[in-house]
Every structure is written in C-alpha cells, then in structure tokens.
Coordinates of C-alpha atoms and ligand atoms in Angstrom, one line a residue:
Chain A
M1360 CA 129.4 52.6 59.1
A1361 CA 129.6 52.1 62.8
D1362 CA 132.8 50.0 63.0
T1363 CA 135.0 52.4 61.1
V1364 CA 134.5 55.0 63.8
T1365 CA 137.4 54.7 66.2
T1366 CA 136.1 54.2 69.7
D1367 CA 138.6 52.8 72.2
A1368 CA 136.0 51.2 74.5
P1369 CA 135.1 47.6 75.2
K1370 CA 131.6 46.4 74.4
R1371 CA 129.7 44.7 77.1
G1372 CA 130.4 41.0 77.4
E1373 CA 133.1 41.0 74.7
R1374 CA 135.7 38.1 74.7
S1375 CA 139.0 37.8 73.0
S1376 CA 137.5 35.7 70.3
D1377 CA 135.2 38.6 69.3
L1378 CA 138.1 40.9 68.5
R1379 CA 141.0 40.6 66.0
I1380 CA 144.4 42.2 66.8
V1381 CA 146.0 43.5 63.6
P1382 CA 149.7 44.4 63.6
L1383 CA 150.8 47.6 61.8
R1384 CA 151.1 46.9 58.1
H1385 CA 154.3 48.2 56.4
W1386 CA 153.1 48.6 52.8
G1387 CA 156.3 50.3 51.7
R1388 CA 158.3 47.2 52.3
I1389 CA 157.0 45.2 49.3
P1390 CA 158.0 47.6 46.5
L1391 CA 161.3 48.5 48.2
G1392 CA 162.1 44.8 48.6
L1393 CA 161.2 44.1 44.9
A1394 CA 163.4 47.0 43.7
V1395 CA 166.4 45.8 45.7
L1396 CA 166.0 42.2 44.4
A1397 CA 165.7 43.4 40.8
A1398 CA 168.9 45.5 41.1
L1399 CA 170.7 42.5 42.6
A1400 CA 169.5 40.2 39.8
L1401 CA 170.7 42.7 37.2
F1402 CA 174.1 42.8 38.7
L1403 CA 174.4 39.0 38.9
Y1404 CA 173.3 38.7 35.3
A1405 CA 175.9 41.3 34.2
L1406 CA 178.5 39.2 36.0
A1407 CA 177.3 35.9 34.5
V1408 CA 177.3 37.1 30.9
N1409 CA 180.4 39.3 31.2
P1410 CA 182.7 38.2 28.4
N1411 CA 185.7 39.2 30.6
I1412 CA 185.1 36.5 33.1
K1413 CA 185.8 33.0 32.0
W1414 CA 183.6 30.9 34.3
G1415 CA 185.2 27.8 32.9
V1416 CA 188.6 28.9 34.3
V1417 CA 187.0 29.6 37.7
A1418 CA 185.4 26.1 37.8
E1419 CA 188.7 24.5 36.6
H1420 CA 190.8 26.2 39.3
L1421 CA 188.3 25.9 42.2
T1422 CA 189.5 22.4 43.0
A1423 CA 192.9 22.4 41.4
P1424 CA 195.5 20.6 43.5
A1425 CA 197.7 23.7 44.0
I1426 CA 194.6 25.8 45.2
L1427 CA 193.6 23.0 47.5
R1428 CA 197.1 22.9 49.0
G1429 CA 196.8 26.7 49.5
V1430 CA 193.5 26.2 51.3
G1431 CA 195.1 23.6 53.5
V1432 CA 198.0 26.0 54.4
T1433 CA 195.5 28.8 55.1
I1434 CA 193.5 26.6 57.4
L1435 CA 196.6 25.3 59.2
L1436 CA 198.0 28.9 59.6
T1437 CA 194.6 30.1 61.0
V1438 CA 194.2 27.2 63.4
A1439 CA 197.8 27.1 64.6
S1440 CA 198.2 30.9 65.1
M1441 CA 194.8 31.1 66.9
L1442 CA 195.8 28.3 69.2
I1443 CA 199.1 30.2 70.0
G1444 CA 197.0 33.3 70.4
I1445 CA 194.5 31.8 72.7
V1446 CA 197.1 30.3 75.0
L1447 CA 199.2 33.5 75.0
G1448 CA 196.0 35.5 75.6
V1449 CA 194.9 33.5 78.6
V1450 CA 198.4 33.6 80.1
T1451 CA 198.8 37.3 79.5
A1452 CA 195.3 38.2 80.8
V1453 CA 196.0 36.3 84.0
L1454 CA 199.4 37.8 84.4
R1455 CA 198.0 41.3 83.8
G1456 CA 195.8 40.8 86.9
S1457 CA 198.6 39.2 88.9
D1458 CA 199.8 40.7 92.2
N1459 CA 203.4 40.6 90.9
P1460 CA 203.9 44.1 89.4
V1461 CA 206.8 43.0 87.2
L1462 CA 204.6 40.3 85.5
A1463 CA 201.7 42.6 85.3
Y1464 CA 203.7 45.3 83.5
L1465 CA 205.3 42.8 81.3
A1466 CA 201.9 41.7 80.2
R1467 CA 200.8 45.3 79.5
G1468 CA 204.0 45.9 77.6
Y1469 CA 203.4 42.9 75.3
I1470 CA 199.8 44.0 74.6
W1471 CA 200.9 47.6 74.0
A1472 CA 203.7 46.6 71.5
F1473 CA 201.9 44.0 69.5
R1474 CA 198.6 45.9 69.2
G1475 CA 200.5 49.1 68.5
T1476 CA 202.3 47.9 65.3
P1477 CA 200.8 46.6 62.0
V1478 CA 200.8 42.8 61.6
L1479 CA 202.3 43.3 58.2
V1480 CA 205.4 45.0 59.9
Q1481 CA 205.6 42.2 62.4
L1482 CA 205.4 39.5 59.8
I1483 CA 208.2 41.1 57.8
F1484 CA 210.2 41.6 61.0
W1485 CA 210.1 37.9 62.0
Y1486 CA 210.9 36.9 58.4
N1487 CA 214.0 39.0 58.6
L1488 CA 215.0 38.0 62.1
G1489 CA 218.3 36.6 60.6
L1490 CA 219.4 40.2 60.0
L1491 CA 219.2 40.9 63.7
F1492 CA 220.4 37.6 65.1
P1493 CA 222.3 35.6 62.5
T1494 CA 222.3 32.5 64.8
I1495 CA 220.0 31.3 67.5
G1496 CA 221.4 29.1 70.3
L1497 CA 221.3 28.1 73.9
P1498 CA 224.4 29.4 75.5
V1499 CA 225.7 27.7 78.6
P1500 CA 227.8 30.1 80.5
L1501 CA 231.5 29.2 80.8
V1502 CA 231.1 26.0 78.7
A1503 CA 230.0 26.8 75.2
E1504 CA 226.9 27.2 73.1
V1505 CA 225.5 23.7 73.2
W1506 CA 222.9 24.1 70.5
V1507 CA 223.3 26.6 67.8
V1508 CA 221.5 27.0 64.4
E1509 CA 221.5 29.5 61.6
T1510 CA 218.4 31.7 62.1
N1511 CA 217.5 31.4 58.4
T1512 CA 217.1 27.7 58.6
V1513 CA 214.6 28.0 61.4
I1514 CA 212.7 31.0 60.2
T1515 CA 211.0 29.9 57.0
G1516 CA 208.0 31.7 55.5
F1517 CA 205.8 29.4 57.6
T1518 CA 207.4 29.8 61.0
A1519 CA 207.7 33.5 60.5
A1520 CA 204.0 33.6 59.7
L1521 CA 203.2 31.5 62.8
L1522 CA 205.3 33.8 65.0
G1523 CA 203.9 37.0 63.6
L1524 CA 200.2 36.0 63.4
G1525 CA 200.3 34.0 66.8
L1526 CA 202.0 36.8 68.8
N1527 CA 199.7 39.4 67.3
A1528 CA 196.6 37.3 68.0
G1529 CA 197.8 36.8 71.6
A1530 CA 197.8 40.5 72.3
Y1531 CA 194.2 40.9 71.1
M1532 CA 193.1 37.7 72.8
A1533 CA 194.6 38.9 76.1
E1534 CA 192.2 41.9 76.0
I1535 CA 189.3 39.6 75.1
V1536 CA 190.1 37.2 77.9
R1537 CA 190.5 40.0 80.4
A1538 CA 187.1 41.4 79.6
G1539 CA 185.7 37.9 80.2
L1540 CA 187.5 37.6 83.5
V1541 CA 186.3 41.0 84.7
A1542 CA 182.7 40.1 83.7
V1543 CA 182.6 37.3 86.3
D1544 CA 181.1 38.5 89.6
P1545 CA 183.9 38.7 92.2
G1546 CA 181.5 36.9 94.6
Q1547 CA 182.1 33.8 92.6
S1548 CA 185.8 33.6 93.3
E1549 CA 185.2 34.7 96.9
A1550 CA 182.8 31.8 97.4
A1551 CA 185.3 29.4 95.8
L1552 CA 188.2 30.7 98.1
A1553 CA 185.8 30.4 101.1
V1554 CA 185.3 26.7 100.6
G1555 CA 189.1 26.2 100.6
M1556 CA 190.0 26.2 96.9
T1557 CA 193.3 27.8 95.8
K1558 CA 193.4 30.7 93.4
G1559 CA 194.5 28.4 90.6
Q1560 CA 191.6 25.9 91.3
T1561 CA 189.2 28.9 91.5
L1562 CA 190.4 30.2 88.1
R1563 CA 190.1 26.8 86.4
A1564 CA 186.9 25.5 87.9
I1565 CA 184.8 28.6 88.4
V1566 CA 186.1 31.8 86.8
L1567 CA 187.3 30.7 83.3
P1568 CA 184.3 28.5 82.5
Q1569 CA 182.0 31.5 83.3
A1570 CA 184.3 33.9 81.4
L1571 CA 184.0 31.7 78.4
R1572 CA 180.5 32.9 77.7
V1573 CA 181.9 36.4 77.2
I1574 CA 185.1 35.3 75.5
V1575 CA 183.7 33.0 72.8
P1576 CA 181.8 35.5 70.6
P1577 CA 184.7 37.9 70.1
T1578 CA 187.1 35.0 69.7
G1579 CA 185.0 33.6 66.9
N1580 CA 185.3 37.0 65.3
E1581 CA 189.1 36.9 65.8
V1582 CA 189.3 33.5 64.1
I1583 CA 187.4 34.8 61.1
T1584 CA 189.5 37.9 61.0
M1585 CA 192.6 35.7 61.2
L1586 CA 191.5 33.5 58.3
K1587 CA 191.7 36.6 56.1
T1588 CA 194.7 38.3 57.9
S1589 CA 196.7 35.1 57.1
A1590 CA 196.5 36.2 53.4
L1591 CA 199.2 38.9 54.4
V1592 CA 201.8 36.1 54.6
S1593 CA 201.9 36.4 50.8
V1594 CA 204.5 39.2 51.4
I1595 CA 206.9 36.7 53.0
S1596 CA 206.5 33.9 50.5
G1597 CA 204.0 31.9 52.5
S1598 CA 202.2 29.2 50.4
D1599 CA 198.7 30.1 51.5
L1600 CA 195.6 30.4 49.4
L1601 CA 196.2 33.9 48.1
T1602 CA 199.9 33.4 47.4
T1603 CA 199.1 30.3 45.4
A1604 CA 196.5 32.1 43.4
Q1605 CA 198.9 35.0 42.7
T1606 CA 201.5 32.5 41.5
I1607 CA 199.0 31.0 39.1
Y1608 CA 197.6 34.2 37.7
S1609 CA 201.1 35.7 37.2
R1610 CA 201.5 32.8 34.7
N1611 CA 198.1 32.7 33.0
F1612 CA 196.9 36.2 33.6
H1613 CA 193.3 35.2 34.7
V1614 CA 193.5 37.6 37.5
I1615 CA 189.8 38.1 38.2
E1616 CA 188.9 34.4 37.8
L1617 CA 191.5 33.4 40.4
L1618 CA 190.4 36.1 42.7
I1619 CA 186.9 34.8 42.4
V1620 CA 188.2 31.3 43.2
V1621 CA 190.0 32.7 46.3
S1622 CA 186.9 34.6 47.4
I1623 CA 184.7 31.6 47.1
W1624 CA 187.0 29.6 49.3
Y1625 CA 187.3 32.4 51.9
I1626 CA 183.5 32.8 52.0
A1627 CA 183.0 29.1 52.3
L1628 CA 185.5 28.8 55.2
T1629 CA 184.0 31.8 56.9
S1630 CA 180.5 30.3 56.7
I1631 CA 181.7 27.1 58.3
L1632 CA 183.4 29.0 61.1
T1633 CA 180.3 31.1 61.7
A1634 CA 178.2 28.0 62.0
G1635 CA 180.7 26.5 64.4
Q1636 CA 180.8 29.6 66.5
W1637 CA 177.0 29.7 66.7
A1638 CA 176.8 26.0 67.8
L1639 CA 179.5 26.6 70.4
E1640 CA 177.7 29.6 71.9
R1641 CA 174.6 27.6 72.2
R1642 CA 176.4 24.8 74.0
L1643 CA 178.0 27.3 76.4
A1644 CA 174.7 28.5 77.9
P1645 CA 174.1 26.1 80.8
G1646 CA 170.9 26.4 82.6
R1647 CA 169.9 29.2 80.3
T1648 CA 167.5 27.1 78.3
V1649 CA 164.4 28.4 80.0
R1650 CA 163.4 31.3 77.8
S1651 CA 160.2 33.2 77.6
T1652 CA 158.0 31.9 74.8
S1653 CA 159.8 32.5 71.5
R1654 CA 157.8 33.6 68.5
R1655 CA 157.8 30.2 67.0
E1656 CA 156.4 28.6 70.1
A1657 CA 153.8 31.3 70.4
R1658 CA 152.7 30.6 66.9
R1659 CA 152.5 26.9 67.5
A1660 CA 150.3 27.4 70.6
Chain B
M28 CA 187.1 27.7 119.8
L29 CA 187.3 31.2 118.1
E30 CA 189.4 33.9 119.7
V31 CA 189.5 37.4 118.2
I32 CA 192.0 39.5 120.1
D33 CA 192.3 43.3 119.5
V34 CA 191.9 43.0 115.7
R35 CA 192.6 46.0 113.6
K36 CA 191.9 46.5 109.9
R37 CA 192.5 49.5 107.7
F38 CA 191.3 50.2 104.1
G39 CA 193.7 52.8 102.9
T40 CA 193.9 55.3 105.7
T41 CA 190.5 54.7 107.3
E42 CA 190.5 52.2 110.1
I43 CA 187.4 49.9 109.8
L44 CA 188.1 47.6 112.7
K45 CA 189.5 49.5 115.7
G46 CA 190.4 46.7 118.1
V47 CA 187.8 44.0 118.1
D48 CA 187.7 41.4 120.9
L49 CA 185.4 38.4 120.6
R50 CA 185.3 34.8 121.9
V51 CA 183.0 32.1 120.6
E52 CA 182.7 28.8 122.5
R53 CA 182.3 25.5 120.7
G54 CA 178.7 24.9 119.9
S55 CA 177.5 28.4 120.6
V56 CA 175.6 30.7 118.3
V57 CA 176.6 34.4 118.3
C58 CA 174.5 37.0 116.5
L59 CA 176.4 40.0 115.3
L60 CA 174.3 43.2 114.9
G61 CA 175.2 46.6 113.9
R62 CA 174.5 49.5 111.6
S63 CA 175.5 49.4 107.9
G64 CA 179.2 50.2 107.6
S65 CA 180.0 49.3 111.2
G66 CA 182.5 46.6 110.0
K67 CA 180.5 43.3 110.5
S68 CA 181.3 41.9 107.1
T69 CA 184.9 43.0 107.3
L70 CA 185.2 41.1 110.7
L71 CA 183.8 37.9 109.2
R72 CA 186.1 38.2 106.2
C73 CA 189.1 38.6 108.5
V74 CA 188.1 35.5 110.4
N75 CA 188.5 33.3 107.4
H76 CA 191.4 35.3 106.0
L77 CA 189.5 36.6 102.9
E78 CA 191.0 39.9 104.2
T79 CA 194.4 40.2 105.9
I80 CA 194.6 42.0 109.2
D81 CA 196.8 44.9 110.2
G82 CA 197.0 44.1 113.9
G83 CA 195.8 41.7 116.6
Q84 CA 195.3 38.0 116.3
I85 CA 192.5 35.6 115.2
L86 CA 192.8 32.0 116.4
I87 CA 190.6 28.9 115.8
D88 CA 191.3 26.0 118.2
G89 CA 194.5 27.8 119.1
R90 CA 195.8 28.2 115.6
Y91 CA 196.0 31.2 113.3
I92 CA 194.1 30.8 110.0
G93 CA 196.5 32.8 107.7
Y94 CA 199.5 33.2 109.8
E95 CA 202.2 31.4 111.7
R96 CA 203.8 32.8 114.9
R97 CA 207.6 33.0 115.2
G98 CA 208.6 34.9 118.3
D99 CA 206.4 38.0 118.4
R100 CA 205.8 38.2 114.7
L101 CA 202.9 36.7 112.6
F102 CA 204.1 35.6 109.2
E103 CA 201.5 35.0 106.5
I104 CA 201.6 31.4 105.4
R105 CA 201.5 29.9 102.0
E106 CA 198.4 30.0 99.9
R107 CA 197.7 26.3 99.8
E108 CA 197.9 26.0 103.6
I109 CA 195.6 29.0 104.1
A110 CA 193.1 27.3 101.7
R111 CA 193.3 24.1 103.7
R112 CA 192.7 25.9 107.0
R113 CA 190.0 28.1 105.5
S114 CA 188.1 25.0 104.3
E115 CA 187.4 24.3 108.0
I116 CA 185.3 27.5 108.1
G117 CA 182.0 27.7 106.2
M118 CA 180.8 31.0 104.9
V119 CA 177.3 31.9 103.6
F120 CA 177.0 35.2 101.7
Q121 CA 174.2 37.7 101.5
R122 CA 174.0 37.3 97.7
F123 CA 174.4 33.5 97.8
N124 CA 177.3 33.4 95.3
L125 CA 176.4 29.9 94.1
F126 CA 178.7 28.8 91.2
A127 CA 176.7 29.9 88.2
N128 CA 178.3 27.3 85.9
L129 CA 177.4 24.3 88.1
T130 CA 174.2 22.6 89.1
A131 CA 173.0 22.5 92.7
W132 CA 174.6 19.2 93.6
E133 CA 177.8 20.1 91.7
N134 CA 178.0 23.3 93.8
V135 CA 178.0 21.2 96.9
A136 CA 180.3 18.4 95.6
L137 CA 183.0 20.6 94.1
A138 CA 185.1 21.5 97.1
P139 CA 185.0 18.0 98.7
A140 CA 186.1 16.6 95.3
R141 CA 188.8 19.2 94.5
V142 CA 190.0 20.1 98.0
R143 CA 189.5 16.9 100.0
R144 CA 190.1 14.6 97.0
L145 CA 186.9 12.7 97.7
A146 CA 186.1 10.1 95.0
A147 CA 183.5 11.5 92.5
G148 CA 180.8 9.0 93.5
Q149 CA 181.3 9.7 97.2
A150 CA 181.3 13.5 96.7
R151 CA 178.1 13.2 94.8
S152 CA 176.2 11.0 97.3
R153 CA 177.2 13.3 100.1
A154 CA 176.0 16.3 98.1
M155 CA 172.7 14.6 97.7
D156 CA 172.4 13.9 101.4
L157 CA 173.2 17.5 102.2
L158 CA 170.7 18.8 99.7
D159 CA 168.1 16.4 101.3
R160 CA 169.0 17.9 104.7
V161 CA 168.1 21.4 103.5
G162 CA 165.0 20.1 101.8
L163 CA 166.2 20.4 98.2
A164 CA 166.8 16.8 97.0
D165 CA 164.5 17.3 94.1
K166 CA 166.3 20.4 92.9
A167 CA 169.7 18.8 92.7
H168 CA 170.0 19.0 88.9
L169 CA 169.0 22.6 88.5
Y170 CA 171.3 25.5 87.9
P171 CA 171.3 28.5 90.3
N172 CA 169.4 30.8 88.0
Q173 CA 166.6 28.2 88.0
L174 CA 166.2 28.3 91.8
S175 CA 164.4 30.9 94.0
G176 CA 166.5 33.0 96.3
G177 CA 165.6 31.0 99.3
Q178 CA 166.5 27.7 97.5
Q179 CA 169.8 29.2 96.4
Q180 CA 170.7 30.2 99.9
R181 CA 169.8 26.7 101.2
V182 CA 172.1 25.2 98.6
A183 CA 174.8 27.7 99.7
I184 CA 174.4 26.5 103.2
A185 CA 174.7 22.8 102.0
R186 CA 177.8 23.8 100.1
A187 CA 179.4 25.2 103.2
L188 CA 178.4 22.2 105.3
A189 CA 180.0 19.9 102.7
M190 CA 183.4 20.7 104.1
D191 CA 182.4 19.7 107.7
P192 CA 183.3 23.1 109.0
K193 CA 184.1 23.7 112.7
L194 CA 182.6 27.1 112.4
M195 CA 180.0 28.7 110.2
L196 CA 179.9 32.3 109.3
F197 CA 176.7 33.8 107.9
D198 CA 176.8 37.4 106.5
E199 CA 173.2 38.7 106.3
P200 CA 172.0 35.4 104.8
T201 CA 168.4 36.5 104.5
S202 CA 168.6 40.2 103.6
A203 CA 168.6 39.6 99.9
L204 CA 165.4 37.5 100.1
D205 CA 161.8 38.3 99.7
P206 CA 160.0 38.3 103.0
E207 CA 158.1 35.0 102.4
L208 CA 161.4 33.2 101.6
V209 CA 163.2 34.3 104.8
A210 CA 161.5 31.7 107.0
E211 CA 162.7 28.7 105.0
V212 CA 166.4 29.8 105.3
L213 CA 166.0 30.7 109.0
A214 CA 164.5 27.2 109.6
V215 CA 167.6 25.5 108.2
M216 CA 169.8 27.7 110.3
L217 CA 167.8 27.0 113.5
D218 CA 168.2 23.3 112.8
L219 CA 172.0 23.7 112.5
A220 CA 172.1 25.7 115.7
H221 CA 170.1 22.9 117.5
D222 CA 172.5 20.3 116.1
G223 CA 175.3 22.1 117.9
M224 CA 177.1 23.9 115.1
T225 CA 179.3 26.8 116.1
M226 CA 177.9 29.9 114.3
I227 CA 178.5 33.6 113.9
V228 CA 175.4 35.2 112.2
V229 CA 175.3 38.7 111.0
T230 CA 171.6 39.5 110.8
H231 CA 168.8 41.9 111.2
E232 CA 166.3 39.2 112.1
L233 CA 165.9 39.9 115.8
G234 CA 163.4 37.0 116.1
F235 CA 166.2 34.6 115.0
A236 CA 168.6 36.2 117.5
R237 CA 166.2 35.8 120.3
K238 CA 165.4 32.2 119.5
A239 CA 168.8 30.8 118.5
A240 CA 171.5 33.0 119.9
D241 CA 173.5 32.3 123.0
R242 CA 175.0 35.7 122.8
V243 CA 174.2 38.9 120.9
V244 CA 177.1 41.1 120.0
M245 CA 176.6 44.7 118.8
M246 CA 179.2 46.4 116.7
D247 CA 179.4 50.1 116.3
D248 CA 182.0 52.1 114.3
G249 CA 184.6 49.3 114.3
V250 CA 184.3 48.2 117.9
I251 CA 182.1 45.9 119.9
V252 CA 179.9 47.8 122.2
E253 CA 177.6 45.1 123.6
D254 CA 178.2 41.4 124.2
A255 CA 175.6 39.6 126.3
P256 CA 172.8 37.0 126.1
P257 CA 169.8 38.1 124.0
S258 CA 167.5 38.6 127.0
V259 CA 170.0 41.1 128.4
V260 CA 170.7 43.0 125.2
F261 CA 167.1 43.2 124.1
H262 CA 165.7 44.3 127.5
H263 CA 168.6 46.2 129.0
P264 CA 170.8 47.5 126.2
A265 CA 173.9 49.2 127.6
H266 CA 174.6 51.4 124.7
A267 CA 172.5 54.2 123.1
S268 CA 173.3 53.0 119.6
T269 CA 171.9 49.5 120.5
R270 CA 168.6 51.0 121.6
A271 CA 168.3 52.9 118.3
F272 CA 169.2 49.8 116.3
L273 CA 166.7 47.6 118.1
A274 CA 163.9 50.2 117.7
H275 CA 164.6 50.4 114.0
W276 CA 164.7 46.6 113.3
A277 CA 161.9 45.6 115.8
D278 CA 159.2 46.6 113.4
H279 CA 160.9 44.7 110.5
S280 CA 161.2 41.5 112.4
A281 CA 157.7 41.5 113.7
G282 CA 156.5 39.7 110.6
T283 CA 159.0 36.9 110.5
E284 CA 158.8 36.1 114.2
K285 CA 155.5 34.3 114.3
K286 CA 156.4 31.1 112.7
Ligands
ATP2706 N1 187.6 46.4 100.0 C1 187.3 47.6 100.6 N2 188.0 48.7 100.3 C2 187.7 49.9 100.9 N3 186.8 50.0 101.9 C3 186.1 49.0 102.2 C4 186.3 47.7 101.6 N4 185.4 46.8 102.2 C5 184.7 47.5 103.1 N5 185.1 48.8 103.1 C6 184.5 49.8 104.0 O1 184.5 49.4 105.3 C7 183.4 49.8 106.0 C8 182.8 48.6 106.7 O2 182.3 47.7 105.7 P1 181.5 46.4 106.1 O3 181.1 45.8 104.8 O4 182.4 45.6 107.0 O5 180.2 46.9 106.9 P2 179.0 46.1 107.4 O6 178.9 46.3 108.8 O7 179.1 44.7 106.9 O8 177.8 46.9 106.7 P3 176.5 46.3 105.9 O9 175.5 46.1 107.0 O10 176.1 47.4 105.0 O11 176.9 45.1 105.2 C9 182.5 50.5 105.1 O12 182.6 51.9 105.3 C10 183.1 50.1 103.7 O13 182.9 51.2 102.8
MG2707 MG1 178.0 43.6 105.4

C-alpha cells in the first residue's frame, strides 16, 4: 500500500484540504484514567457505607446555629486579619525601601521577627500579654496616666487572635508587596517624577497599581492560608469554626462527623475565595485582552 | 534660558561629569552628541534634578531647579517644590516609559490633573488636543502595549507637552525604534522646533541635527569638546573624537535623511 510508506514529500499541486493533520494519540491515557476513577469510586463507596460515619449527624450539624456562628467568626477573623496584614504589609514594604535608614531597618526587623517565630507562639504570646504588662495606659508625663485599663479586659481570645494573625500576615504581605514594587520598571516612576509628580503621587497613581498585578496572586494564596491558619486560635479559646466543632464533639463524641462538617465548610469557603481571586486577576489585566488565538477560538474558526 | 555652569557629578568614586558648561537660549534647539558612556543622559537627568549634582550650578530662567542659594551655598529644596519646578521641564525617554496602567489619553492627562489640579474634563480635552497634534487622536483609548514604538514615543511627547514646559529634554528618542518608525517621531520633533520650543536633544540622527539644530554640542568623557552651529561641526570638527563619531554615524543616518 503506497500511503503507508512514509515519504516526507509534498505531492504536486497538493492543498491543505487534501491532507489531514493527526495529533499524537496517547492510547495509554484511557486505561490509566479508568483505573484511577475506579479506585476513587471504591474509596468514596467505602466512606459512604462505612458504619462508623453517621451521615445523618453530618447533615444535622452542617447548618447547626453554633457551627454557623463558628463559620462567621472564622470569616471575620480571616477578613479582618488580612486587612490588617495588607495595610501593614504595604506600609512596611514602602518603609523598607525608604531613604531613612532607621525606618528601613525597623521594617526589616519587624519582618525578621514575625516571620521567624511560629504563629502559634505569637498567638499564645498576645493572649498572655497581661503577664508582661498587667495594665495598658497612655501616660502623660508629670500629670498622671489619663487612660488606663486592665490588659486582660482588652485582650480577649478574639483581639489576641486579630493581633497575632494580623501582625504575622503583615510580615508576609510586606515581602509580597515588596516583590510587586520591585517588579515595576524604574522607568515608570522616573517618568512620573519627570512630569512633576511627587514620590507619594507616583507611588499611588503609577507604581502600586502596576505592582498589584504581581501582588494579587500570592495575596489570594495568603487569604486562603489565613482561612485555615485561623483555626489555630482554638488554642486561645477563640470561637471559630474548629473550636466550635471541638466543643460539640467533646460532648457527643462524633469526632469524625464534626471534622467532616468542618472540612466541608473550609473547602466551600476556599472554593469561593479561589473564584474571587480568579475574577480579580482577570480584572487587573488592563489592555492585556489582546491575546493570540486561544484554542477555543481556533476551534470555532 | 538654561545655564549649566561647571557641573560635576560623581557615581561612587568615578566622576562622570567633569565640569560641564552649556548655555541654551530661549527657542533654540541644541543637539547633544557623544559616544556611549560620555555622560549625555546623566547631564539631562541633572538638568531636571532626577540626579543631584556634586558641584557647579544649573539655572533655568535664573533659578535653580532643585536648590536654593543662601550666601555661597546651595541648599536642596523640599520635594514638593522640586516637583513643581521640574514640571516646567519636559522629558522624553529612550524607552518611552509610558504609564503601562493608563491609556494614551490618561497618560497625557494625568499630570495636568494631579499636579496642576486641572478639572477632569479640561485635562481630558487638552489631552485629546495634544494627541491630535502628534497625529494619534484615534489611538487615545489604547494602552501603551497596544501601540507601536513610534506611536508610544509620540504619546510620550504629548505627555511632556501637557505641562506646557519651557524646555524639552529628549534622551535618544528614536534609538529604540525600528528604522521605519524613526521618521514619524522626528517629524513631530521638527514641528516642535519650528514652533519655537526650546529643546535639548541627545541623538545619533545627524540628519535631524543638520535640519533642526541651532547648535551641535559634542560631549566626550564628561566634558563638552565641541559647541558650534551644525555646519561648522559637521564640516570642520575641532576635535578628533568628533570626526570619529561623525564618520561612524554618517552611514547610519543616510537612510533617514531623505524624507
Ligand atoms: N546610577 C548610576 N550609578 C552608577 N553609574 C552610573 C549611573 N548612571 C550612569 N552611570 C555611569 O555613568 C556613565 C555615563 O552614563 P550616561 O548614561 O550618562 O552615558 P550616555 O552618554 O548617556 O551613554 P549612552 O549613549 O549609552 O546612553 C556610564 O559609564 C555609566 O555607567
Ligand atoms: Mg544615555
């Protein structure tokens, strides 16, 4: 048969319609895929019929008021400590690049200390701040302390969690923001200075908006990490999702069921965050909408 | 208009500007030539105080850009005031440096709105006029990465003009461009020169220098070695380095001269 012989040569007068282009076929993919799917189905089946998991208990607790309150606290903790972290991160990153050596070293020191110690230790430290400073106040020299409170009335589980998580996130965010600032071509700020803008105006109008493209993806990552790191506050009697679940299973002993409830909530929240991050990244790509033909467009054509 | 008097500039221990003297009259065009590394960019950057200087003085209309004289000392002034004075000098860069996060008209309108506090509508209509002047009214809504190099550089010129500068500095405005795009940028610059703009242009386009320059200034190793009308410099160069430089760039310019 003439056409099974491989001859890499065009025939006279041949057009593209006379010739079919066949991509490499990966025959091994089909059996491998089937095997993996079968194994997964078996595992899910084993879970579903496992007599040790009471799915009714899972369903019942999934939307229990206590669990929902825990979800609310977890969301609040995540959002609030990330906001603190982002503001601190931007300020620290800018200070690190400042001409004032004292401020620059202060910023470095903060990053060093808070990235260098476990969050767990920081959380416990802030919770026990009262041991170090029994009272907090604003002393006015020569007059008196005008505003004094007992540390333990201010430092609750929640405020300690905010302090610990926020300060820790700030140190990580500072490095993320700095990477974003460094990624912006110095020619951009030079041009902004040349038209008469101050350094502050240049930072706000030109450098930060461009740095955002680099900053957003890892920040999304930080938010998702924070969602789960916030579970650590269970050690300082926070009232987040995990702590609430622990309280419940210490009474009814449905440990696995409640951990499944907790996992479902964390996965759901993470999925929402991932979708949000994806949408934000798309919005932050101005003028980058002209792309080479994507596969889908090519297929349509 | 511009007086540069015995300006010295060091980076670390190497002296880059070794006593530069230059005067530019109002409405005149000075082309600054010189080998790579001779200090041309550094001189321009000192003129609008993007670099501080280590000695000498630079005055525009009798006033220092970044300093204030008290007795026989020059004190650097506050940032906001430097920015205000700097806004009276336009600068065009080799690599355009258009603000990547803004469209063409936003690039032009930004400084008038932020620095001169022009109302948004006014800044916008002025930006449109300026883009029209450089022949890009139809590209106003595109982002820099959607424009060709020549178009980006014309937007950059419009951006500099938006602040009504007394003086325009061009640092090799066409050397990052493909040969066929050079002409459109040079045409805009020629227009500006004819309209009486005071300009200092660092360039290797000898054709432009011959056509537009009132004076050609040659820099070599941190000093000015030649300062004369183009006809004199091109036909009777005083310095050996000028002859070598002209011979090297004459071939290159041959293509762009016949417009
Ligand atoms: N920020 C800086 N730090 C250290 N050295 C610098 C700095 N900027 C410039 N230089 C040095 O100063 C010298 C002159 O640089 P400059 O950019 O002014 O030259 P130029 O004449 O513009 O050259 P080119 O034609 O290549 O643009 C070069 O040797 C350069 O390495
Ligand atoms: Mg240069």
